[in-house]
């Protein structure tokens, strides 16, 4: 149960400190290598807009991006200076105007991606829906840290949302590296509880497999009682004093998610503690 490379997506100064604090908790534990990634945005010019953009506007935009990058780097440098784990600053440009593409390219070679929850008060088109695209496309587990959240522990007390799906199975095995070796993990089944919980072989087998790695694992059944699955997960995490939720992400098509709504979208928007998403 070890992490070797953690990618921290530093998109702004408001969230950089909390992301680095969260990543440091895991990096100290496993002596992991931390990459602070900042993507400089490109000035997007829509071809349908018939207007001339003066060169001074480009120069001003580039200058503002450099100033922003320097401010983020200063936070990164200050946070990792006293740490024993290895770290590196990685600054790239989004040549095609997509932050997600640049993050996904760097994410493919790491064990874990750490990213901030979307700030709904922010109006930056290149950042909007960033978390969803990274989760869907990078092929790595993505830990989303809620806006304004300060992590005091991470991966020590976890609620794992479990169902018999590919995405949930990925979440279980991704969690092996993220969880502490002596973590407490609740494997949560949401739905009508079976009359005989011992007959829930899929969940019980998964719990036993997880426990072989060291954690204390139990299977918990909770009825929805008309609540959203995301709300049941959040309530269980609150009652258990969990420091992390883990779940499979986007188990349906984009069209289904848009029309019906999805657990992933609700957790991305409303979660009050870190959520590990696997796709």
XYZ file of C-alpha atoms in Angstrom:
279
model
C 0.000 0.000 0.000
C 2.374 2.682 -1.225
C 2.278 5.697 -3.507
C 5.390 6.584 -5.441
C 4.298 9.566 -7.596
C 1.603 12.114 -6.766
C 0.519 14.779 -9.251
C -0.942 17.918 -7.646
C -2.912 20.080 -10.083
C -2.242 23.663 -9.023
C -4.725 25.719 -11.010
C -4.859 28.727 -8.706
C -3.546 30.420 -5.590
C -6.829 29.987 -3.674
C -6.560 26.189 -3.542
C -2.822 25.525 -3.903
C -2.097 25.426 -0.183
C -4.884 23.011 0.725
C -3.991 20.670 -2.150
C -0.322 20.609 -1.161
C -1.204 20.008 2.483
C -3.356 17.019 1.494
C -0.743 15.595 -0.861
C 1.956 16.029 1.791
C 0.066 13.790 4.225
C 0.280 10.934 1.724
C 3.780 11.773 0.460
C 5.280 11.796 3.971
C 3.727 8.426 4.717
C 5.079 6.715 1.600
C 8.080 8.941 0.787
C 6.382 9.666 -2.537
C 7.585 12.021 -5.256
C 5.297 15.053 -5.539
C 4.860 16.913 -8.827
C 3.334 20.357 -8.621
C 1.730 20.899 -12.028
C 0.659 24.318 -13.220
C -0.796 24.781 -16.697
C -0.569 28.232 -18.206
C -3.777 29.016 -20.033
C -3.875 30.067 -23.656
C -5.885 32.982 -24.951
C -8.807 31.368 -26.755
C -9.893 33.248 -29.878
C -13.139 32.009 -31.401
C -13.038 32.091 -35.220
C -16.685 33.119 -35.448
C -15.985 36.413 -33.728
C -15.138 38.919 -36.406
C -12.882 41.246 -34.516
C -9.233 42.087 -34.374
C -7.452 41.495 -31.093
C -4.573 43.946 -30.662
C -1.120 42.516 -30.020
C -1.035 44.373 -26.713
C -3.932 42.227 -25.512
C -1.931 39.051 -26.146
C 1.081 40.525 -24.392
C -1.024 41.579 -21.420
C -2.609 38.130 -21.175
C 0.759 36.350 -21.310
C 2.157 38.686 -18.655
C -0.798 37.995 -16.365
C -0.368 34.252 -16.848
C 3.313 34.443 -15.946
C 2.505 36.495 -12.858
C -0.128 33.963 -11.827
C 2.266 31.054 -12.414
C 4.961 32.734 -10.319
C 2.500 33.228 -7.459
C 1.472 29.561 -7.536
C 5.114 28.455 -7.713
C 5.952 30.588 -4.676
C 3.297 28.709 -2.675
C 4.635 25.379 -3.933
C 8.245 26.232 -3.096
C 7.339 27.437 0.391
C 5.374 24.275 1.162
C 7.885 21.680 -0.043
C 11.047 23.414 1.138
C 11.013 21.801 4.567
C 9.692 18.399 3.433
C 11.835 15.276 3.242
C 10.013 13.785 0.258
C 11.204 14.576 -3.272
C 9.306 17.148 -5.293
C 9.408 18.949 -8.602
C 7.720 21.958 -10.170
C 6.263 21.325 -13.611
C 4.954 24.247 -15.643
C 3.449 23.658 -19.059
C 1.417 25.666 -21.545
C -1.996 24.644 -22.852
C -1.152 25.160 -26.497
C -4.604 24.009 -27.638
C -6.449 25.973 -24.961
C -7.378 22.904 -22.879
C -6.128 22.582 -19.313
C -7.614 19.095 -19.094
C -5.541 17.795 -22.023
C -2.335 19.017 -20.399
C -3.224 17.541 -17.012
C -4.262 14.207 -18.514
C -0.942 13.974 -20.384
C 1.017 14.391 -17.135
C -1.346 12.175 -15.127
C -0.814 9.000 -17.110
C 2.565 8.285 -15.489
C 1.580 8.883 -11.843
C -0.060 6.856 -9.078
C -2.498 9.502 -7.911
C -3.886 12.830 -9.127
C -4.876 15.464 -6.555
C -7.161 18.234 -7.782
C -9.417 20.869 -6.234
C -13.190 20.754 -6.247
C -14.705 23.085 -8.810
C -15.187 26.618 -7.540
C -18.709 27.555 -8.638
C -17.965 31.213 -8.112
C -15.212 31.090 -10.689
C -15.894 32.019 -14.307
C -12.965 30.563 -16.225
C -14.169 28.565 -19.253
C -10.941 26.560 -19.493
C -11.311 25.397 -15.891
C -15.047 24.662 -15.893
C -15.772 20.892 -15.908
C -12.039 20.278 -15.520
C -12.478 17.677 -12.797
C -14.931 15.628 -14.837
C -12.668 15.481 -17.866
C -9.610 14.536 -15.824
C -11.516 11.751 -14.045
C -12.979 10.412 -17.283
C -9.821 10.541 -19.378
C -6.636 10.172 -17.330
C -6.999 6.502 -16.373
C -5.666 7.173 -12.872
C -7.402 7.576 -9.498
C -8.284 11.216 -8.843
C -8.535 12.621 -5.330
C -10.786 15.700 -5.270
C -10.257 18.031 -2.311
C -13.299 20.167 -1.359
C -12.945 23.901 -1.643
C -11.715 25.321 1.677
C -11.072 21.875 3.194
C -8.114 21.379 5.540
C -6.966 17.775 5.812
C -5.663 16.649 9.198
C -5.569 12.971 8.222
C -6.065 11.222 4.916
C -6.585 7.581 4.016
C -6.912 6.405 7.620
C -10.703 6.118 7.926
C -12.445 5.512 4.609
C -15.969 4.841 3.379
C -15.911 2.903 0.107
C -19.053 2.962 -2.012
C -19.364 -0.540 -3.439
C -21.486 -2.018 -6.187
C -20.830 -4.809 -8.660
C -19.548 -2.548 -11.430
C -16.253 -2.093 -13.241
C -15.806 1.408 -11.843
C -16.370 0.339 -8.242
C -13.942 -2.537 -8.709
C -11.333 -0.075 -9.942
C -11.998 2.069 -6.866
C -11.314 -0.870 -4.560
C -7.970 -1.679 -6.122
C -6.930 1.961 -6.471
C -7.697 2.385 -2.791
C -5.093 -0.226 -1.895
C -2.331 2.278 -2.697
C -4.033 5.348 -1.221
C -5.203 3.896 2.099
C -2.937 3.604 5.099
C -1.848 0.016 5.765
C -3.720 0.086 9.080
C -6.718 2.042 7.830
C -10.317 1.418 8.808
C -12.443 0.847 5.698
C -16.223 0.568 5.539
C -17.392 -1.174 2.356
C -20.790 0.444 1.931
C -23.656 -1.170 0.051
C -26.528 1.247 -0.629
C -29.904 -0.357 -1.275
C -32.329 -2.756 0.339
C -30.235 -4.783 2.816
C -30.293 -8.553 2.248
C -32.052 -10.694 4.840
C -28.779 -12.539 5.320
C -25.735 -10.258 4.992
C -23.452 -13.296 4.967
C -24.992 -14.191 1.610
C -23.617 -10.968 0.048
C -20.637 -12.864 -1.323
C -19.432 -10.145 -3.710
C -19.073 -7.490 -0.978
C -17.772 -9.941 1.603
C -15.136 -11.361 -0.746
C -14.017 -7.839 -1.620
C -13.748 -6.928 2.060
C -11.636 -9.993 2.789
C -9.351 -9.223 -0.148
C -8.870 -5.655 1.121
C -8.196 -6.863 4.657
C -5.340 -9.035 3.408
C -3.455 -5.804 2.704
C -3.651 -4.797 6.359
C -6.694 -2.528 6.944
C -9.596 -3.334 9.229
C -12.542 -3.808 6.871
C -16.248 -4.219 7.459
C -19.233 -4.440 5.124
C -22.064 -2.003 5.860
C -25.542 -2.092 4.319
C -27.698 1.038 4.224
C -31.184 1.452 2.785
C -31.727 4.507 0.585
C -35.055 5.345 2.246
C -35.779 7.748 -0.612
C -32.438 9.529 -0.293
C -29.899 10.049 -3.052
C -27.030 7.566 -3.047
C -24.551 10.428 -2.716
C -26.357 11.660 0.394
C -26.274 8.181 1.943
C -22.528 7.965 1.264
C -21.951 11.390 2.783
C -24.042 10.605 5.864
C -22.216 7.321 6.444
C -18.871 9.090 6.108
C -19.973 11.723 8.631
C -21.179 9.147 11.152
C -17.989 7.103 10.760
C -15.755 10.151 11.168
C -14.176 9.285 7.814
C -11.402 11.363 6.277
C -12.079 10.100 2.742
C -14.784 8.722 0.486
C -13.902 6.359 -2.359
C -16.172 5.424 -5.246
C -16.321 4.450 -8.877
C -17.019 7.379 -11.189
C -19.345 7.940 -14.141
C -20.716 4.453 -14.482
C -23.272 5.650 -17.043
C -23.097 7.438 -20.365
C -22.800 11.223 -20.481
C -26.388 11.431 -21.774
C -27.729 9.379 -18.852
C -25.749 11.444 -16.348
C -27.081 14.670 -17.837
C -30.742 13.640 -17.884
C -31.030 11.529 -14.735
C -28.237 12.901 -12.568
C -25.411 10.848 -11.067
C -23.658 10.107 -7.803
C -20.389 11.350 -9.256
C -21.714 14.769 -10.203
C -23.332 15.276 -6.811
C -20.163 14.326 -4.950
C -18.039 16.507 -7.212
C -20.257 19.461 -6.448
C -21.282 18.944 -2.826
C -18.793 16.661 -1.035
C -17.476 18.043 2.239
C -14.508 15.698 2.504
C -11.965 14.350 -0.003
C -13.332 11.873 -2.535
C -11.238 9.349 -4.442
C -12.790 8.771 -7.873
C -11.879 5.845 -10.107
C -13.008 5.398 -13.689
